[in-house]
């Protein structure tokens, strides 16, 4: 079963400088109900860490101190 699932999984790779949107999780203050947006951003990828973690920076250049998992972001296309 795992072999069949892994065949269809496409790994997402991010590079520094790409624009991404960050998921709003239910425990965050920004999650305010059913019709609230699910994504925040855009943010810029500042650094890519091993294991799929990303260090994000805001558009004004302020770097976030915590890493975020690559599963919680998606690419932002202009």
Tab-separated table of N, CA and C in Angstrom:
chain	number	residue	atom	x	y	z
A	1	UNK	N	0.823	-1.178	0.000
A	1	UNK	CA	0.000	0.000	0.000
A	1	UNK	C	0.883	1.263	0.000
A	2	UNK	N	1.926	1.254	0.814
A	2	UNK	CA	2.824	2.409	0.871
A	2	UNK	C	3.557	2.593	-0.449
A	3	UNK	N	3.890	1.516	-1.099
A	3	UNK	CA	4.596	1.582	-2.387
A	3	UNK	C	3.717	2.259	-3.438
A	4	UNK	N	2.426	1.947	-3.459
A	4	UNK	CA	1.509	2.568	-4.412
A	4	UNK	C	1.327	4.054	-4.103
A	5	UNK	N	1.256	4.420	-2.833
A	5	UNK	CA	1.116	5.821	-2.449
A	5	UNK	C	2.358	6.616	-2.826
A	6	UNK	N	3.525	6.082	-2.533
A	6	UNK	CA	4.775	6.792	-2.782
A	6	UNK	C	5.051	7.007	-4.267
A	7	UNK	N	4.457	6.210	-5.117
A	7	UNK	CA	4.638	6.399	-6.560
A	7	UNK	C	4.009	7.701	-7.047
A	8	UNK	N	2.919	8.115	-6.412
A	8	UNK	CA	2.211	9.310	-6.856
A	8	UNK	C	2.636	10.586	-6.138
A	9	UNK	N	3.425	10.471	-5.092
A	9	UNK	CA	3.862	11.637	-4.328
A	9	UNK	C	4.945	12.370	-5.105
A	10	UNK	N	4.745	13.667	-5.294
A	10	UNK	CA	5.740	14.489	-5.966
A	10	UNK	C	6.387	15.395	-4.924
A	11	UNK	N	7.683	15.256	-4.719
A	11	UNK	CA	8.325	16.099	-3.701
A	11	UNK	C	8.346	17.563	-4.130
A	12	UNK	N	8.106	18.445	-3.178
A	12	UNK	CA	8.146	19.879	-3.449
A	12	UNK	C	9.483	20.416	-2.970
A	13	UNK	N	10.206	21.043	-3.853
A	13	UNK	CA	11.484	21.621	-3.486
A	13	UNK	C	11.365	23.136	-3.574
A	14	UNK	N	11.956	23.794	-2.616
A	14	UNK	CA	11.940	25.246	-2.569
A	14	UNK	C	13.370	25.756	-2.627
A	15	UNK	N	13.532	26.942	-3.187
A	15	UNK	CA	14.830	27.577	-3.292
A	15	UNK	C	14.752	28.956	-2.650
A	16	UNK	N	15.877	29.444	-2.117
A	16	UNK	CA	15.862	30.800	-1.545
A	16	UNK	C	15.443	31.834	-2.583
A	17	UNK	N	14.580	32.736	-2.167
A	17	UNK	CA	14.085	33.778	-3.054
A	17	UNK	C	12.706	33.507	-3.624
A	18	UNK	N	12.206	32.282	-3.523
A	18	UNK	CA	10.873	31.973	-4.036
A	18	UNK	C	9.813	32.551	-3.107
A	19	UNK	N	8.673	32.885	-3.676
A	19	UNK	CA	7.545	33.387	-2.896
A	19	UNK	C	6.631	32.225	-2.529
A	20	UNK	N	6.183	32.206	-1.277
A	20	UNK	CA	5.317	31.137	-0.787
A	20	UNK	C	4.190	31.732	0.052
A	21	UNK	N	3.124	30.955	0.212
A	21	UNK	CA	2.033	31.270	1.125
A	21	UNK	C	2.108	30.304	2.292
A	22	UNK	N	1.833	30.786	3.500
A	22	UNK	CA	1.910	29.977	4.713
A	22	UNK	C	0.501	29.662	5.194
A	23	UNK	N	0.275	28.415	5.555
A	23	UNK	CA	-1.028	27.974	6.050
A	23	UNK	C	-1.319	28.592	7.419
A	24	UNK	N	-2.571	28.959	7.645
A	24	UNK	CA	-3.021	29.428	8.957
A	24	UNK	C	-3.576	28.214	9.693
A	25	UNK	N	-2.964	27.871	10.808
A	25	UNK	CA	-3.387	26.712	11.578
A	25	UNK	C	-4.517	27.093	12.529
A	26	UNK	N	-5.361	26.132	12.933
A	26	UNK	CA	-6.519	26.444	13.783
A	26	UNK	C	-6.160	27.040	15.147
A	27	UNK	N	-4.979	26.770	15.669
A	27	UNK	CA	-4.616	27.278	16.991
A	27	UNK	C	-4.067	28.703	16.938
A	28	UNK	N	-3.894	29.279	15.763
A	28	UNK	CA	-3.393	30.641	15.647
A	28	UNK	C	-4.526	31.649	15.826
A	29	UNK	N	-4.168	32.855	16.210
A	29	UNK	CA	-5.169	33.898	16.417
A	29	UNK	C	-5.824	34.338	15.118
A	30	UNK	N	-5.147	34.146	13.987
A	30	UNK	CA	-5.702	34.581	12.704
A	30	UNK	C	-6.848	33.686	12.236
A	31	UNK	N	-6.962	32.481	12.780
A	31	UNK	CA	-8.044	31.567	12.413
A	31	UNK	C	-9.297	32.002	13.153
A	32	UNK	N	-10.191	32.719	12.466
A	32	UNK	CA	-11.331	33.325	13.155
A	32	UNK	C	-12.675	32.803	12.701
A	33	UNK	N	-12.717	31.689	12.032
A	33	UNK	CA	-14.024	31.163	11.681
A	33	UNK	C	-14.042	30.492	10.329
A	34	UNK	N	-15.239	30.160	9.932
A	34	UNK	CA	-15.444	29.380	8.719
A	34	UNK	C	-15.042	30.127	7.455
A	35	UNK	N	-15.276	31.407	7.406
A	35	UNK	CA	-15.023	32.167	6.187
A	35	UNK	C	-13.706	32.941	6.219
A	36	UNK	N	-12.880	32.684	7.188
A	36	UNK	CA	-11.571	33.333	7.274
A	36	UNK	C	-10.631	32.712	6.241
A	37	UNK	N	-9.635	33.443	5.775
A	37	UNK	CA	-8.701	32.878	4.795
A	37	UNK	C	-7.863	31.755	5.410
A	38	UNK	N	-7.430	30.831	4.583
A	38	UNK	CA	-6.642	29.692	5.032
A	38	UNK	C	-5.146	29.897	4.850
A	39	UNK	N	-4.741	30.906	4.090
A	39	UNK	CA	-3.335	31.121	3.773
A	39	UNK	C	-2.943	32.563	4.071
A	40	UNK	N	-1.706	32.764	4.530
A	40	UNK	CA	-1.135	34.082	4.775
A	40	UNK	C	0.010	34.292	3.793
A	41	UNK	N	0.271	35.525	3.477
A	41	UNK	CA	1.468	35.751	2.679
A	41	UNK	C	1.272	36.840	1.665
A	42	UNK	N	2.154	36.963	0.773
A	42	UNK	CA	3.280	36.075	0.454
A	42	UNK	C	4.495	36.331	1.333
A	43	UNK	N	5.279	35.290	1.511
A	43	UNK	CA	6.558	35.343	2.202
A	43	UNK	C	7.651	34.899	1.238
A	44	UNK	N	8.875	35.227	1.568
A	44	UNK	CA	10.007	34.826	0.739
A	44	UNK	C	10.792	33.742	1.489
A	45	UNK	N	11.239	32.723	0.770
A	45	UNK	CA	12.060	31.683	1.373
A	45	UNK	C	13.450	32.280	1.592
A	46	UNK	N	13.867	32.341	2.847
A	46	UNK	CA	15.175	32.898	3.184
A	46	UNK	C	16.248	31.815	3.146
A	47	UNK	N	15.938	30.661	3.744
A	47	UNK	CA	16.874	29.549	3.784
A	47	UNK	C	16.124	28.236	3.753
A	48	UNK	N	16.719	27.228	3.127
A	48	UNK	CA	16.140	25.890	3.091
A	48	UNK	C	17.002	25.003	3.983
A	49	UNK	N	16.380	24.394	4.984
A	49	UNK	CA	17.087	23.514	5.910
A	49	UNK	C	16.878	22.060	5.507
A	50	UNK	N	17.682	21.175	6.076
A	50	UNK	CA	17.542	19.754	5.763
A	50	UNK	C	16.255	19.218	6.375
A	51	UNK	N	15.712	18.199	5.761
A	51	UNK	CA	14.495	17.576	6.275
A	51	UNK	C	13.219	18.272	5.861
A	52	UNK	N	13.291	19.269	4.980
A	52	UNK	CA	12.087	19.917	4.496
A	52	UNK	C	11.639	21.117	5.295
A	53	UNK	N	12.500	21.697	6.103
A	53	UNK	CA	12.140	22.881	6.873
A	53	UNK	C	12.595	24.136	6.135
A	54	UNK	N	11.855	25.219	6.334
A	54	UNK	CA	12.158	26.478	5.660
A	54	UNK	C	12.245	27.603	6.686
A	55	UNK	N	13.141	28.538	6.448
A	55	UNK	CA	13.183	29.787	7.192
A	55	UNK	C	12.586	30.832	6.266
A	56	UNK	N	11.525	31.492	6.708
A	56	UNK	CA	10.824	32.461	5.874
A	56	UNK	C	11.208	33.878	6.261
A	57	UNK	N	11.069	34.770	5.311
A	57	UNK	CA	11.276	36.195	5.547
A	57	UNK	C	10.072	36.929	4.989
A	58	UNK	N	9.698	38.020	5.651
A	58	UNK	CA	8.606	38.835	5.139
A	58	UNK	C	9.101	39.633	3.946
A	59	UNK	N	8.198	40.264	3.247
A	59	UNK	CA	8.562	40.988	2.028
A	59	UNK	C	9.453	42.198	2.324
A	60	UNK	N	9.394	42.731	3.539
A	60	UNK	CA	10.251	43.864	3.882
A	60	UNK	C	11.640	43.425	4.338
A	61	UNK	N	11.901	42.110	4.391
A	61	UNK	CA	13.219	41.604	4.722
A	61	UNK	C	13.367	41.069	6.128
A	62	UNK	N	12.335	41.203	6.961
A	62	UNK	CA	12.409	40.709	8.341
A	62	UNK	C	12.364	39.179	8.338
A	63	UNK	N	13.400	38.549	8.885
A	63	UNK	CA	13.522	37.088	8.879
A	63	UNK	C	12.844	36.530	10.124
A	64	UNK	N	12.051	35.473	9.941
A	64	UNK	CA	11.372	34.816	11.052
A	64	UNK	C	12.372	33.956	11.807
A	65	UNK	N	12.320	33.940	13.141
A	65	UNK	CA	13.290	33.146	13.904
A	65	UNK	C	13.004	31.646	13.890
A	66	UNK	N	11.749	31.244	13.683
A	66	UNK	CA	11.386	29.827	13.713
A	66	UNK	C	11.307	29.257	12.296
A	67	UNK	N	11.641	27.990	12.190
A	67	UNK	CA	11.509	27.283	10.916
A	67	UNK	C	10.081	26.765	10.783
A	68	UNK	N	9.653	26.572	9.543
A	68	UNK	CA	8.326	26.028	9.272
A	68	UNK	C	8.490	24.846	8.324
A	69	UNK	N	7.651	23.848	8.511
A	69	UNK	CA	7.719	22.659	7.681
A	69	UNK	C	7.246	22.974	6.265
A	70	UNK	N	7.858	22.338	5.289
A	70	UNK	CA	7.504	22.585	3.895
A	70	UNK	C	6.090	22.101	3.569
A	71	UNK	N	5.514	21.238	4.400
A	71	UNK	CA	4.137	20.790	4.187
A	71	UNK	C	3.132	21.899	4.440
A	72	UNK	N	3.505	22.905	5.211
A	72	UNK	CA	2.584	23.972	5.598
A	72	UNK	C	2.703	25.198	4.697
A	73	UNK	N	3.428	25.094	3.598
A	73	UNK	CA	3.547	26.211	2.664
A	73	UNK	C	3.250	25.721	1.251
A	74	UNK	N	2.843	26.659	0.409
A	74	UNK	CA	2.680	26.343	-1.006
A	74	UNK	C	3.246	27.495	-1.811
A	75	UNK	N	3.638	27.189	-3.018
A	75	UNK	CA	4.271	28.179	-3.885
A	75	UNK	C	3.271	29.241	-4.273
A	76	UNK	N	3.727	30.483	-4.328
A	76	UNK	CA	2.889	31.618	-4.703
A	76	UNK	C	3.314	32.085	-6.081
A	77	UNK	N	2.401	32.097	-7.025
A	77	UNK	CA	2.684	32.521	-8.389
A	77	UNK	C	2.075	33.891	-8.611
A	78	UNK	N	2.845	34.772	-9.183
A	78	UNK	CA	2.360	36.126	-9.471
A	78	UNK	C	1.755	36.135	-10.860
